[in-house]
Amino acid sequence: MELTNSNDLEKLINENSVLIIEFYSTWCPPCKMVRPLVAEYILEHEDDLIVSVNTDVFNDLAKKYHISTVPTFFCYKDGELVDSFEGHIEYEDLEEE
């Protein structure tokens, strides 16, 4: 799911039992490389939600969450941040959360 309103992010964090936030940029080669992994994860984990945040569009959120590298993934369970990853990841990194 692509974030379309920055005000929705906190609501999504608090209302989903499992949420992964993917901070990315369209110009970023590693971001493009992980897109198929994210798509595969979504297909195999229908109850989990992945929200994609384009840091070029939502630079206010990038600043708020101190994003200095893309892609960056934040993993939330029941509204609590449980893990994060920066840069290129493997499918197993998402799977562990």
JSON list of C-alpha atoms in Angstrom, two decimals:
[
{"chain": "A", "resi": 1, "resn": "MET", "atom": "CA", "xyz": [0.00, 0.00, 0.00]},
{"chain": "A", "resi": 2, "resn": "GLU", "atom": "CA", "xyz": [1.37, 3.37, -1.00]},
{"chain": "A", "resi": 3, "resn": "LEU", "atom": "CA", "xyz": [0.99, 6.12, 1.61]},
{"chain": "A", "resi": 4, "resn": "THR", "atom": "CA", "xyz": [-1.03, 9.00, 0.18]},
{"chain": "A", "resi": 5, "resn": "ASN", "atom": "CA", "xyz": [-1.47, 11.18, 3.28]},
{"chain": "A", "resi": 6, "resn": "SER", "atom": "CA", "xyz": [1.22, 11.72, 5.90]},
{"chain": "A", "resi": 7, "resn": "ASN", "atom": "CA", "xyz": [-1.42, 12.01, 8.63]},
{"chain": "A", "resi": 8, "resn": "ASP", "atom": "CA", "xyz": [-2.43, 8.38, 8.04]},
{"chain": "A", "resi": 9, "resn": "LEU", "atom": "CA", "xyz": [0.88, 6.83, 9.11]},
{"chain": "A", "resi": 10, "resn": "GLU", "atom": "CA", "xyz": [0.37, 7.05, 12.88]},
{"chain": "A", "resi": 11, "resn": "LYS", "atom": "CA", "xyz": [-3.13, 5.65, 12.50]},
{"chain": "A", "resi": 12, "resn": "LEU", "atom": "CA", "xyz": [-1.79, 2.71, 10.48]},
{"chain": "A", "resi": 13, "resn": "ILE", "atom": "CA", "xyz": [0.89, 2.03, 13.11]},
{"chain": "A", "resi": 14, "resn": "ASN", "atom": "CA", "xyz": [-1.68, 1.93, 15.90]},
{"chain": "A", "resi": 15, "resn": "GLU", "atom": "CA", "xyz": [-4.43, 0.02, 14.09]},
{"chain": "A", "resi": 16, "resn": "ASN", "atom": "CA", "xyz": [-2.49, -2.92, 12.62]},
{"chain": "A", "resi": 17, "resn": "SER", "atom": "CA", "xyz": [-1.11, -5.86, 14.56]},
{"chain": "A", "resi": 18, "resn": "VAL", "atom": "CA", "xyz": [1.79, -6.21, 12.10]},
{"chain": "A", "resi": 19, "resn": "LEU", "atom": "CA", "xyz": [2.96, -3.27, 10.03]},
{"chain": "A", "resi": 20, "resn": "ILE", "atom": "CA", "xyz": [6.12, -2.85, 8.00]},
{"chain": "A", "resi": 21, "resn": "ILE", "atom": "CA", "xyz": [6.93, 0.64, 6.78]},
{"chain": "A", "resi": 22, "resn": "GLU", "atom": "CA", "xyz": [9.14, 0.84, 3.72]},
{"chain": "A", "resi": 23, "resn": "PHE", "atom": "CA", "xyz": [10.80, 4.22, 3.24]},
{"chain": "A", "resi": 24, "resn": "TYR", "atom": "CA", "xyz": [12.06, 4.46, -0.36]},
{"chain": "A", "resi": 25, "resn": "SER", "atom": "CA", "xyz": [12.83, 6.78, -3.25]},
{"chain": "A", "resi": 26, "resn": "THR", "atom": "CA", "xyz": [12.03, 6.16, -6.91]},
{"chain": "A", "resi": 27, "resn": "TRP", "atom": "CA", "xyz": [15.61, 7.01, -8.00]},
{"chain": "A", "resi": 28, "resn": "CYS", "atom": "CA", "xyz": [17.19, 4.51, -5.57]},
{"chain": "A", "resi": 29, "resn": "PRO", "atom": "CA", "xyz": [18.62, 1.31, -7.17]},
{"chain": "A", "resi": 30, "resn": "PRO", "atom": "CA", "xyz": [18.54, -0.76, -3.93]},
{"chain": "A", "resi": 31, "resn": "CYS", "atom": "CA", "xyz": [14.91, 0.31, -3.45]},
{"chain": "A", "resi": 32, "resn": "LYS", "atom": "CA", "xyz": [14.10, -1.05, -6.88]},
{"chain": "A", "resi": 33, "resn": "MET", "atom": "CA", "xyz": [15.92, -4.29, -6.06]},
{"chain": "A", "resi": 34, "resn": "VAL", "atom": "CA", "xyz": [13.83, -4.97, -2.94]},
{"chain": "A", "resi": 35, "resn": "ARG", "atom": "CA", "xyz": [10.47, -4.21, -4.58]},
{"chain": "A", "resi": 36, "resn": "PRO", "atom": "CA", "xyz": [10.00, -7.84, -5.77]},
{"chain": "A", "resi": 37, "resn": "LEU", "atom": "CA", "xyz": [10.76, -9.08, -2.24]},
{"chain": "A", "resi": 38, "resn": "VAL", "atom": "CA", "xyz": [8.15, -6.75, -0.80]},
{"chain": "A", "resi": 39, "resn": "ALA", "atom": "CA", "xyz": [5.60, -7.89, -3.39]},
{"chain": "A", "resi": 40, "resn": "GLU", "atom": "CA", "xyz": [6.31, -11.54, -2.60]},
{"chain": "A", "resi": 41, "resn": "TYR", "atom": "CA", "xyz": [5.98, -10.90, 1.14]},
{"chain": "A", "resi": 42, "resn": "ILE", "atom": "CA", "xyz": [2.61, -9.20, 0.61]},
{"chain": "A", "resi": 43, "resn": "LEU", "atom": "CA", "xyz": [1.30, -12.20, -1.34]},
{"chain": "A", "resi": 44, "resn": "GLU", "atom": "CA", "xyz": [2.41, -14.67, 1.33]},
{"chain": "A", "resi": 45, "resn": "HIS", "atom": "CA", "xyz": [1.36, -12.64, 4.40]},
{"chain": "A", "resi": 46, "resn": "GLU", "atom": "CA", "xyz": [-2.07, -11.24, 3.63]},
{"chain": "A", "resi": 47, "resn": "ASP", "atom": "CA", "xyz": [-2.78, -10.34, 7.26]},
{"chain": "A", "resi": 48, "resn": "ASP", "atom": "CA", "xyz": [0.32, -8.14, 7.54]},
{"chain": "A", "resi": 49, "resn": "LEU", "atom": "CA", "xyz": [0.38, -4.66, 6.09]},
{"chain": "A", "resi": 50, "resn": "ILE", "atom": "CA", "xyz": [3.30, -3.05, 4.28]},
{"chain": "A", "resi": 51, "resn": "VAL", "atom": "CA", "xyz": [3.01, 0.66, 3.68]},
{"chain": "A", "resi": 52, "resn": "SER", "atom": "CA", "xyz": [5.44, 2.32, 1.28]},
{"chain": "A", "resi": 53, "resn": "VAL", "atom": "CA", "xyz": [6.51, 5.89, 1.97]},
{"chain": "A", "resi": 54, "resn": "ASN", "atom": "CA", "xyz": [8.19, 7.81, -0.85]},
{"chain": "A", "resi": 55, "resn": "THR", "atom": "CA", "xyz": [10.74, 10.01, 0.93]},
{"chain": "A", "resi": 56, "resn": "ASP", "atom": "CA", "xyz": [10.80, 12.45, -1.99]},
{"chain": "A", "resi": 57, "resn": "VAL", "atom": "CA", "xyz": [7.08, 13.09, -1.56]},
{"chain": "A", "resi": 58, "resn": "PHE", "atom": "CA", "xyz": [6.95, 12.81, 2.24]},
{"chain": "A", "resi": 59, "resn": "ASN", "atom": "CA", "xyz": [10.23, 14.39, 3.26]},
{"chain": "A", "resi": 60, "resn": "ASP", "atom": "CA", "xyz": [8.52, 15.56, 6.47]},
{"chain": "A", "resi": 61, "resn": "LEU", "atom": "CA", "xyz": [8.09, 11.90, 7.50]},
{"chain": "A", "resi": 62, "resn": "ALA", "atom": "CA", "xyz": [11.66, 11.09, 6.45]},
{"chain": "A", "resi": 63, "resn": "LYS", "atom": "CA", "xyz": [12.84, 13.81, 8.82]},
{"chain": "A", "resi": 64, "resn": "LYS", "atom": "CA", "xyz": [10.47, 12.78, 11.60]},
{"chain": "A", "resi": 65, "resn": "TYR", "atom": "CA", "xyz": [11.67, 9.16, 11.46]},
{"chain": "A", "resi": 66, "resn": "HIS", "atom": "CA", "xyz": [15.33, 10.15, 10.92]},
{"chain": "A", "resi": 67, "resn": "ILE", "atom": "CA", "xyz": [15.61, 8.39, 7.56]},
{"chain": "A", "resi": 68, "resn": "SER", "atom": "CA", "xyz": [19.12, 8.90, 6.17]},
{"chain": "A", "resi": 69, "resn": "THR", "atom": "CA", "xyz": [19.34, 5.79, 3.99]},
{"chain": "A", "resi": 70, "resn": "VAL", "atom": "CA", "xyz": [16.84, 4.26, 1.60]},
{"chain": "A", "resi": 71, "resn": "PRO", "atom": "CA", "xyz": [15.44, 1.78, 1.63]},
{"chain": "A", "resi": 72, "resn": "THR", "atom": "CA", "xyz": [14.73, 1.70, 5.35]},
{"chain": "A", "resi": 73, "resn": "PHE", "atom": "CA", "xyz": [12.20, -0.67, 6.87]},
{"chain": "A", "resi": 74, "resn": "PHE", "atom": "CA", "xyz": [10.51, -0.26, 10.26]},
{"chain": "A", "resi": 75, "resn": "CYS", "atom": "CA", "xyz": [8.70, -3.27, 11.67]},
{"chain": "A", "resi": 76, "resn": "TYR", "atom": "CA", "xyz": [5.87, -2.70, 14.14]},
{"chain": "A", "resi": 77, "resn": "LYS", "atom": "CA", "xyz": [3.90, -5.20, 16.19]},
{"chain": "A", "resi": 78, "resn": "ASP", "atom": "CA", "xyz": [0.84, -3.97, 18.04]},
{"chain": "A", "resi": 79, "resn": "GLY", "atom": "CA", "xyz": [1.98, -0.36, 17.65]},
{"chain": "A", "resi": 80, "resn": "GLU", "atom": "CA", "xyz": [5.50, -0.92, 18.98]},
{"chain": "A", "resi": 81, "resn": "LEU", "atom": "CA", "xyz": [8.67, -0.67, 16.88]},
{"chain": "A", "resi": 82, "resn": "VAL", "atom": "CA", "xyz": [10.36, -4.09, 17.11]},
{"chain": "A", "resi": 83, "resn": "ASP", "atom": "CA", "xyz": [13.05, -3.88, 14.43]},
{"chain": "A", "resi": 84, "resn": "SER", "atom": "CA", "xyz": [14.44, -1.85, 11.55]},
{"chain": "A", "resi": 85, "resn": "PHE", "atom": "CA", "xyz": [16.66, -2.47, 8.53]},
{"chain": "A", "resi": 86, "resn": "GLU", "atom": "CA", "xyz": [18.57, -0.11, 6.25]},
{"chain": "A", "resi": 87, "resn": "GLY", "atom": "CA", "xyz": [19.78, -0.72, 2.73]},
{"chain": "A", "resi": 88, "resn": "HIS", "atom": "CA", "xyz": [19.39, -3.88, 0.71]},
{"chain": "A", "resi": 89, "resn": "ILE", "atom": "CA", "xyz": [17.60, -6.68, 2.56]},
{"chain": "A", "resi": 90, "resn": "GLU", "atom": "CA", "xyz": [16.85, -10.32, 1.92]},
{"chain": "A", "resi": 91, "resn": "TYR", "atom": "CA", "xyz": [13.39, -11.87, 2.02]},
{"chain": "A", "resi": 92, "resn": "GLU", "atom": "CA", "xyz": [14.33, -13.63, 5.26]},
{"chain": "A", "resi": 93, "resn": "ASP", "atom": "CA", "xyz": [14.81, -10.25, 6.98]},
{"chain": "A", "resi": 94, "resn": "LEU", "atom": "CA", "xyz": [11.13, -9.46, 6.41]},
{"chain": "A", "resi": 95, "resn": "GLU", "atom": "CA", "xyz": [10.09, -13.01, 7.20]},
{"chain": "A", "resi": 96, "resn": "GLU", "atom": "CA", "xyz": [11.72, -12.90, 10.67]},
{"chain": "A", "resi": 97, "resn": "GLU", "atom": "CA", "xyz": [9.47, -10.08, 11.73]}
]
